[in-house]
């Protein structure tokens, strides 16, 4: 049911047309508009003005109230009036000890959650002393080879009091196993731990390209993480289904939203094939999205995502528990929008992107450092990014009202347009054979690449303004920035610990456990998590585990698409 009588809508439409024909037409003769047609960053056409008539296709029930199906206005009934979002600044460089210092610094500055970046060897499953790791150990994230590294990373941090996010995908289950082994060693109750392991491997094949194994065993690993956590870690998010990386690879905002939900559908189907009911695991599914520069579009995107997710979980998968239908998401401001020219302007970009994430109802937020276009952010940049969140939370009063943009004719109309387009894309994916088939054919990759190319052309022409790059350019740049240095001793320190663990472990036990791992991997009905926990607890390295499974599953090579 719509709130407005059809006669009222008809009257509004007549009034708007008369306004266009008279006041607007007369004014345009004096002063033309900047463009013939305006669009959002995602290519949705934007009208000159919106009225109640523009929400005539949006049923009242689809807007609803916060904490009620379909959760358009927020997953919880009181939202930030009860507590603000988790302020989770990502950190990771050097060894576990190095990043642990940054964690403690950020916690002292008021951060309320931990998020961890890992170096490229860790992401790809190479130990730090592997030839492929040379020059990359601890450079773009923290190096983790063994449980000893995880102990150093989380030293003196109470895991029952602070949530920990592990931003890793192809080797996610091994990092989660180390986290579990550490928690058990400390005597924690696993059901009291909160946090997230990203784990979303499908978006890697679509966008970020950090994968090891073929798609089928990789999805099986995600399934095993989700089922293990559902039965052993009741407060833990076993996956962060991520649109962020799809967007950073160049997609449009609506592609980010739709492609992420296409991946969701695969994961839910895979877990349900094990016989686990949807309401046993869905309440802990979580998401990760970007907040780009088009302020109102991002708010509408987040609201539409919640509505679409709720309908998918209820109507497609038969969820009955409201917790299974609440989309909860972490958000990060857009790294792709950061610039080296006039880099201090990045503070302003980040603040506005963070505000749109908050007005869109994020549960957790990372704000980028002003210097991230150059290198890993410095402590000063991270403090400024954290202070940005704190000012939004404590000085602006935007947290006092839930979904304050709800009811905006423009935002509601755009939310509904987003919902329609998301479901159109999901229907096309299904009709073409499903997500995995289309990944293998390069369908998603081509759509992302096409939009990225169009965006690059718009920036080059100036159609898409970028302050300091194609607008208000300064001819003389002042190199006055101090960037985070890379400690040349990192590799030596890291390799020394890894080799010490290898020397001191029980080699016969490791070999027996690795053989058990192979048997578990060959049996798709078994869960890979428990044997992995046993391996890391007894000193197995990440490389030991990854290389053993390469012999079972092989590796993945993408078919290029032009």
XYZ file of C-alpha atoms in Angstrom:
562
model
C 0.000 0.000 0.000
C 1.262 3.486 -0.868
C 0.744 6.429 1.458
C -0.707 8.735 -1.195
C -4.090 8.585 -2.879
C -3.783 8.253 -6.698
C -5.651 11.564 -7.061
C -3.068 13.322 -4.873
C -0.234 11.825 -6.941
C -1.919 12.980 -10.145
C -2.257 16.492 -8.724
C 1.417 16.559 -7.692
C 2.489 15.476 -11.160
C 0.365 18.240 -12.743
C 1.837 20.826 -10.366
C 5.380 19.685 -11.130
C 4.782 19.852 -14.891
C 3.334 23.341 -14.578
C 6.377 24.409 -12.548
C 8.698 22.979 -15.244
C 6.774 24.706 -18.026
C 6.646 28.078 -16.319
C 9.098 28.972 -13.527
C 11.849 26.601 -14.697
C 11.491 27.418 -18.387
C 11.567 31.150 -17.722
C 14.645 30.882 -15.492
C 16.510 28.713 -18.003
C 16.218 31.498 -20.557
C 18.230 33.687 -18.192
C 20.666 31.034 -16.936
C 21.201 27.575 -18.381
C 21.877 24.572 -16.174
C 25.388 23.148 -16.026
C 24.363 20.014 -17.954
C 21.473 18.801 -20.063
C 21.160 15.690 -17.894
C 22.565 14.836 -14.460
C 23.518 11.335 -13.323
C 24.793 9.657 -10.167
C 28.287 8.157 -10.260
C 26.524 4.854 -10.954
C 24.738 6.284 -14.022
C 21.269 6.607 -12.511
C 19.565 9.672 -14.048
C 18.806 12.390 -11.497
C 15.768 14.621 -11.843
C 15.747 18.333 -11.121
C 13.500 17.882 -8.104
C 11.666 15.047 -6.387
C 8.194 15.055 -4.876
C 5.976 12.558 -3.104
C 4.845 11.398 -6.545
C 8.303 9.903 -7.097
C 7.795 7.366 -4.329
C 4.452 6.149 -5.654
C 6.050 2.800 -6.621
C 7.489 2.265 -3.138
C 5.094 0.428 -0.810
C 5.035 1.728 2.761
C 5.964 -1.752 3.960
C 9.201 -1.626 1.951
C 10.316 1.454 3.879
C 9.152 0.176 7.239
C 10.790 0.943 10.562
C 14.305 0.291 11.894
C 14.777 -3.252 13.152
C 11.753 -4.545 11.232
C 11.578 -6.470 7.967
C 12.770 -5.581 5.344
C 15.237 -3.525 7.428
C 15.519 -0.692 4.884
C 15.909 1.826 7.698
C 18.446 -0.166 9.704
C 19.037 -3.662 11.112
C 18.353 -2.676 14.735
C 15.491 -0.749 16.329
C 17.639 1.825 18.160
C 20.750 1.895 15.950
C 23.317 4.481 17.134
C 21.095 5.731 19.966
C 22.207 2.606 21.862
C 25.827 2.521 20.726
C 27.721 3.895 17.781
C 29.275 1.770 15.058
C 32.523 -0.082 15.703
C 35.443 2.164 14.779
C 37.755 -0.341 13.154
C 40.876 1.201 11.608
C 42.804 -1.385 9.618
C 46.479 -1.918 10.417
C 49.185 -4.287 9.305
C 52.896 -4.087 8.519
C 56.156 -5.729 9.458
C 56.064 -8.545 11.998
C 53.383 -9.385 14.536
C 55.151 -7.243 17.138
C 55.222 -4.233 14.798
C 51.507 -4.350 14.072
C 50.675 -5.093 17.700
C 52.187 -1.711 18.612
C 49.946 0.012 16.061
C 46.899 -1.847 17.424
C 47.668 -0.656 20.945
C 48.213 2.906 19.728
C 44.849 2.949 17.957
C 43.056 1.392 20.932
C 44.578 4.085 23.148
C 43.215 6.689 20.714
C 39.687 5.313 21.115
C 39.414 2.652 18.429
C 36.791 0.045 19.354
C 37.687 -2.840 17.027
C 40.778 -4.343 15.373
C 41.187 -4.894 11.646
C 44.240 -6.620 10.243
C 45.970 -6.257 6.869
C 48.292 -9.092 5.829
C 51.268 -8.981 3.499
C 51.129 -10.503 0.023
C 53.019 -13.727 0.887
C 50.539 -14.411 3.713
C 47.589 -13.682 1.437
C 48.905 -16.081 -1.184
C 50.011 -18.831 1.185
C 53.812 -18.502 0.986
C 55.990 -18.668 4.069
C 58.274 -15.674 4.538
C 61.389 -17.641 3.559
C 59.898 -18.875 0.280
C 61.611 -17.420 -2.820
C 58.282 -15.925 -3.940
C 58.204 -13.845 -0.735
C 61.471 -12.021 -1.342
C 61.041 -8.259 -1.080
C 57.411 -8.496 0.102
C 57.682 -9.716 3.703
C 55.749 -7.303 5.916
C 55.729 -4.627 3.228
C 52.001 -4.137 2.578
C 50.652 -5.894 5.634
C 51.756 -8.016 8.557
C 53.595 -11.294 7.897
C 52.020 -14.385 9.483
C 53.561 -17.832 8.943
C 52.845 -19.666 12.200
C 50.851 -19.558 15.409
C 53.839 -17.819 17.036
C 53.249 -14.867 14.706
C 49.575 -14.717 15.673
C 50.594 -14.722 19.341
C 52.865 -11.744 18.706
C 50.181 -9.957 16.690
C 47.569 -10.162 19.459
C 49.826 -10.028 22.516
C 48.212 -8.412 25.587
C 44.889 -7.884 23.765
C 41.814 -9.386 25.443
C 40.016 -11.219 22.648
C 36.821 -11.522 24.697
C 36.606 -7.723 24.984
C 37.576 -6.490 21.501
C 36.495 -7.807 18.126
C 39.176 -8.794 15.634
C 38.755 -8.660 11.864
C 41.129 -10.723 9.719
C 41.149 -9.258 6.204
C 42.257 -12.272 4.208
C 40.658 -14.584 1.661
C 42.453 -17.508 -0.066
C 44.193 -18.534 3.172
C 41.461 -17.287 5.505
C 40.759 -20.637 7.119
C 44.381 -21.008 8.216
C 44.418 -17.559 9.874
C 41.103 -18.361 11.564
C 42.596 -21.654 12.764
C 45.529 -19.745 14.299
C 43.112 -17.318 15.965
C 41.124 -20.238 17.420
C 44.257 -22.058 18.570
C 45.494 -18.894 20.277
C 42.139 -18.323 21.975
C 42.045 -21.916 23.238
C 45.642 -21.650 24.469
C 44.629 -18.598 26.502
C 41.583 -20.396 27.891
C 38.947 -18.236 26.203
C 35.400 -19.400 25.550
C 35.110 -19.491 21.731
C 31.454 -18.505 21.976
C 32.466 -15.207 23.586
C 34.791 -14.183 20.765
C 33.560 -11.585 18.285
C 35.024 -10.491 15.015
C 35.218 -11.458 11.369
C 37.349 -13.358 8.931
C 36.788 -11.990 5.424
C 37.013 -15.341 3.589
C 34.946 -14.199 0.564
C 36.816 -15.959 -2.242
C 34.332 -15.443 -5.090
C 34.966 -11.707 -5.266
C 38.661 -12.546 -5.686
C 37.940 -14.299 -8.979
C 35.737 -11.369 -9.990
C 37.885 -8.457 -8.922
C 40.897 -8.633 -6.622
C 42.623 -11.669 -8.202
C 44.142 -13.088 -5.013
C 43.336 -16.788 -5.247
C 45.194 -20.097 -5.082
C 42.900 -23.034 -5.756
C 40.149 -23.596 -8.332
C 36.717 -22.193 -7.541
C 35.012 -25.369 -6.276
C 37.447 -26.246 -3.445
C 37.762 -22.559 -2.565
C 33.991 -22.285 -2.080
C 34.098 -25.514 -0.074
C 36.587 -23.849 2.297
C 34.152 -20.935 2.776
C 31.387 -23.435 3.476
C 33.528 -25.173 6.089
C 34.397 -21.883 7.813
C 30.710 -20.918 8.000
C 29.536 -24.278 9.348
C 32.406 -24.514 11.855
C 31.716 -21.055 13.258
C 27.956 -21.615 13.394
C 28.529 -24.562 15.739
C 31.578 -23.386 17.685
C 31.748 -19.554 17.644
C 28.234 -18.215 18.115
C 29.192 -14.492 18.085
C 31.750 -14.659 15.273
C 31.139 -13.577 11.668
C 32.563 -16.415 9.526
C 32.575 -14.418 6.300
C 32.549 -10.808 5.147
C 30.901 -10.951 1.729
C 32.652 -8.053 0.106
C 31.568 -5.520 -2.455
C 34.399 -3.180 -1.500
C 36.999 -4.878 -3.692
C 34.550 -5.151 -6.596
C 34.102 -1.390 -6.414
C 37.825 -0.695 -6.039
C 38.433 -2.807 -9.162
C 36.285 -0.299 -11.033
C 32.660 -1.445 -10.869
C 29.653 0.822 -10.627
C 27.941 1.097 -7.240
C 24.962 -0.995 -8.405
C 27.320 -3.668 -9.758
C 29.079 -3.693 -6.391
C 25.730 -4.307 -4.704
C 24.335 -6.888 -7.128
C 27.535 -8.893 -7.653
C 27.996 -9.149 -3.877
C 24.492 -10.550 -3.444
C 25.134 -12.975 -6.306
C 28.082 -14.313 -4.286
C 25.935 -14.466 -1.154
C 23.492 -16.767 -2.941
C 26.282 -19.229 -3.794
C 27.535 -19.388 -0.197
C 24.071 -19.878 1.288
C 23.280 -22.638 -1.197
C 26.571 -24.407 -0.475
C 26.048 -24.365 3.289
C 22.443 -25.531 2.997
C 23.612 -28.513 0.909
C 25.284 -29.822 4.083
C 21.869 -30.021 5.737
C 22.411 -27.020 7.998
C 19.197 -24.958 8.234
C 19.483 -21.379 7.029
C 18.521 -19.946 10.422
C 21.421 -21.772 12.083
C 24.126 -19.892 10.183
C 22.614 -16.852 8.434
C 22.427 -14.609 11.542
C 26.232 -14.337 11.519
C 26.734 -13.629 7.814
C 28.256 -10.185 7.376
C 29.122 -7.831 4.527
C 31.726 -5.257 3.542
C 30.956 -2.324 1.244
C 32.633 0.855 0.076
C 31.358 4.366 0.622
C 32.130 6.326 -2.527
C 31.866 10.006 -3.342
C 28.236 10.313 -4.507
C 26.750 11.065 -1.121
C 23.053 10.331 -1.598
C 23.648 7.427 -3.967
C 25.709 5.638 -1.328
C 23.004 6.097 1.310
C 20.389 4.730 -1.104
C 22.682 1.817 -2.026
C 23.053 0.733 1.599
C 19.304 1.004 2.232
C 18.486 -0.973 -0.929
C 21.028 -3.667 -0.036
C 19.327 -4.277 3.301
C 15.926 -4.539 1.618
C 17.170 -6.888 -1.121
C 19.025 -9.112 1.336
C 15.985 -9.438 3.588
C 13.792 -10.454 0.667
C 16.343 -12.950 -0.673
C 16.787 -14.636 2.706
C 13.048 -14.793 3.421
C 11.609 -15.504 -0.002
C 14.371 -17.542 -1.640
C 15.860 -19.398 1.299
C 12.897 -19.586 3.675
C 14.530 -17.852 6.644
C 12.158 -17.366 9.559
C 14.444 -15.817 12.168
C 14.573 -12.013 11.718
C 18.314 -12.162 12.551
C 18.812 -14.162 9.344
C 17.360 -11.276 7.330
C 19.292 -8.378 8.892
C 22.118 -7.265 6.622
C 24.985 -6.065 8.821
C 27.953 -4.457 7.126
C 31.411 -3.051 7.662
C 32.217 -0.041 5.516
C 35.410 1.567 4.293
C 35.822 4.894 2.618
C 36.986 4.678 -0.993
C 40.736 4.199 -1.378
C 40.361 4.630 -5.144
C 39.299 8.257 -4.625
C 42.457 9.223 -2.717
C 44.918 11.416 -4.597
C 48.607 12.215 -4.312
C 48.164 15.778 -5.624
C 46.909 18.013 -2.781
C 46.770 14.942 -0.558
C 45.368 16.829 2.447
C 42.101 17.175 0.516
C 41.741 13.411 1.159
C 40.715 14.303 4.723
C 37.636 16.094 3.368
C 36.800 13.290 0.926
C 37.062 10.715 3.684
C 34.905 12.703 6.115
C 32.041 13.018 3.639
C 32.265 9.367 2.607
C 32.251 8.355 6.276
C 29.183 10.507 6.900
C 27.288 8.812 4.070
C 28.222 5.408 5.548
C 26.844 6.486 8.922
C 23.655 7.921 7.429
C 23.371 4.658 5.491
C 23.488 2.644 8.718
C 26.928 0.949 8.825
C 27.739 -1.340 11.775
C 31.494 -0.886 11.493
C 33.667 1.672 9.735
C 37.251 2.221 8.576
C 38.221 5.701 7.432
C 41.226 5.953 5.127
C 44.368 7.847 6.060
C 45.123 10.993 4.094
C 48.487 9.551 3.009
C 47.322 6.130 1.767
C 47.839 7.112 -1.875
C 51.570 6.988 -1.055
C 52.083 4.085 1.366
C 50.816 2.376 4.498
C 49.340 5.179 6.629
C 51.396 6.809 9.340
C 50.220 7.017 12.940
C 49.280 10.654 12.424
C 47.139 9.825 9.379
C 45.388 7.016 11.243
C 44.710 9.238 14.232
C 43.190 11.889 11.962
C 41.052 9.211 10.270
C 39.870 7.924 13.639
C 39.165 11.467 14.884
C 37.002 11.938 11.767
C 34.776 9.084 12.920
C 34.734 10.370 16.484
C 33.637 13.847 15.389
C 30.786 12.360 13.354
C 29.780 10.203 16.317
C 30.040 12.789 19.083
C 29.830 16.302 17.641
C 27.411 16.276 14.688
C 24.362 14.722 16.435
C 23.573 12.700 13.285
C 23.434 9.625 15.524
C 20.459 10.953 17.481
C 17.873 10.033 14.841
C 17.678 6.695 13.046
C 17.815 6.859 9.245
C 17.430 10.664 9.157
C 17.323 10.670 5.343
C 14.431 8.232 5.320
C 11.423 9.937 3.784
C 13.536 12.081 1.478
C 11.739 11.841 -1.845
C 15.062 11.588 -3.643
C 16.632 8.989 -1.325
C 13.493 6.832 -1.227
C 13.082 6.968 -5.015
C 16.756 6.100 -5.562
C 16.575 3.284 -3.002
C 13.699 1.735 -4.944
C 15.527 2.214 -8.252
C 18.530 0.451 -6.767
C 16.416 -2.443 -5.547
C 14.873 -2.900 -8.992
C 18.233 -2.807 -10.760
C 19.863 -5.204 -8.263
C 17.138 -7.790 -8.800
C 17.342 -7.310 -12.578
C 21.063 -8.125 -12.480
C 20.519 -11.123 -10.185
C 17.844 -12.440 -12.557
C 20.228 -12.114 -15.500
C 22.970 -13.942 -13.581
C 20.585 -16.816 -12.867
C 19.297 -16.968 -16.438
C 22.860 -17.112 -17.782
C 23.781 -20.093 -15.619
C 24.696 -18.731 -12.216
C 27.561 -16.931 -10.536
C 30.305 -19.550 -10.821
C 29.655 -20.212 -14.498
C 29.739 -16.482 -15.251
C 32.979 -16.018 -13.277
C 34.570 -18.755 -15.388
C 33.298 -17.025 -18.551
C 34.605 -13.633 -17.396
C 31.148 -12.020 -17.425
C 31.557 -10.181 -14.113
C 35.134 -9.247 -14.920
C 34.108 -7.706 -18.252
C 31.349 -5.607 -16.681
C 33.757 -4.322 -14.028
C 36.449 -3.558 -16.594
C 34.010 -1.765 -18.898
C 32.768 0.558 -16.165
C 36.331 1.176 -14.952
C 37.365 2.165 -18.473
C 34.386 4.512 -18.841
C 35.249 6.107 -15.495
C 38.876 6.611 -16.552
C 37.724 8.360 -19.729
C 35.415 10.624 -17.727
C 38.260 11.595 -15.406
C 40.558 12.223 -18.357
C 38.010 14.463 -20.051
C 37.093 16.272 -16.837
C 33.484 15.077 -17.004
C 34.120 13.394 -13.650
C 35.753 16.073 -11.477
C 38.694 15.129 -9.249
C 39.896 18.102 -7.246
C 43.649 18.581 -7.598
C 43.854 16.207 -10.572
C 41.605 17.610 -13.288
C 40.109 20.596 -11.426
C 41.932 23.318 -9.448
C 45.276 21.781 -10.318
C 48.408 23.237 -8.739
C 51.390 23.313 -11.051
C 53.903 23.122 -8.229
C 53.495 20.244 -5.812
C 55.283 20.480 -2.486
C 56.713 17.152 -1.342
C 56.119 17.846 2.340
C 54.690 14.471 3.299
C 56.359 12.033 5.651
C 55.370 8.486 4.706
C 55.514 5.253 6.677
C 59.010 3.721 6.304
C 59.673 0.065 5.544
C 61.924 -1.525 8.154
C 64.618 -3.434 6.257
C 65.111 -5.782 9.228
C 61.531 -7.103 8.917
C 62.339 -10.054 6.666
C 65.270 -11.259 8.786
C 63.283 -11.040 12.031
C 60.293 -12.808 10.528
C 62.240 -15.593 8.857
C 64.228 -16.259 12.061
C 61.019 -16.959 14.004
C 59.555 -19.161 11.256
C 62.699 -21.257 11.066
C 62.868 -21.553 14.859
C 59.298 -22.939 14.922
C 60.225 -25.461 12.247
C 63.287 -26.629 14.203
C 61.421 -27.072 17.459
C 58.264 -28.837 16.264
C 57.559 -32.585 16.150
C 58.228 -33.372 12.476
C 56.686 -36.849 12.545
C 53.484 -35.449 14.063
C 53.308 -32.686 11.452
C 53.689 -35.247 8.662
C 50.879 -37.410 10.075
C 48.600 -34.388 10.414
C 49.376 -33.222 6.869
C 48.432 -36.661 5.574
C 45.163 -36.419 7.530
C 44.612 -33.002 5.927
C 44.863 -34.589 2.490
C 42.255 -37.210 3.391
C 39.885 -34.563 4.728
C 40.382 -32.449 1.609
C 39.516 -35.407 -0.624
C 36.248 -36.020 1.256
C 33.897 -33.114 0.532
C 31.614 -34.187 3.380
C 34.278 -33.434 5.983
C 35.089 -30.037 7.477
C 38.645 -28.821 6.980
C 38.749 -26.519 9.999
C 39.487 -28.936 12.854
C 42.475 -30.626 11.213
C 43.848 -27.198 10.296
C 43.561 -26.075 13.922
C 45.517 -29.165 14.988
C 48.198 -28.452 12.417
C 48.825 -24.830 13.386
C 48.653 -25.692 17.103
C 51.538 -28.108 16.570
C 53.731 -25.751 14.551
C 52.689 -26.232 10.927
C 53.368 -23.207 8.776
C 50.902 -21.660 6.386
C 53.114 -22.764 3.509
C 53.070 -26.396 4.729
C 49.285 -26.459 4.568
C 48.849 -24.539 1.325
C 51.459 -26.557 -0.593
C 50.039 -29.880 0.593
C 46.622 -28.923 -0.736
C 48.011 -27.696 -4.075
C 48.831 -31.342 -4.773
C 45.192 -32.274 -4.115
C 43.296 -29.379 -5.677
C 45.716 -27.775 -8.111
C 45.720 -24.043 -8.834
C 43.462 -21.637 -10.718
C 44.326 -19.783 -13.897
C 41.936 -17.155 -15.169
C 40.815 -17.089 -18.796
C 41.495 -13.515 -20.003
C 38.504 -11.548 -21.256
C 38.775 -8.593 -23.616
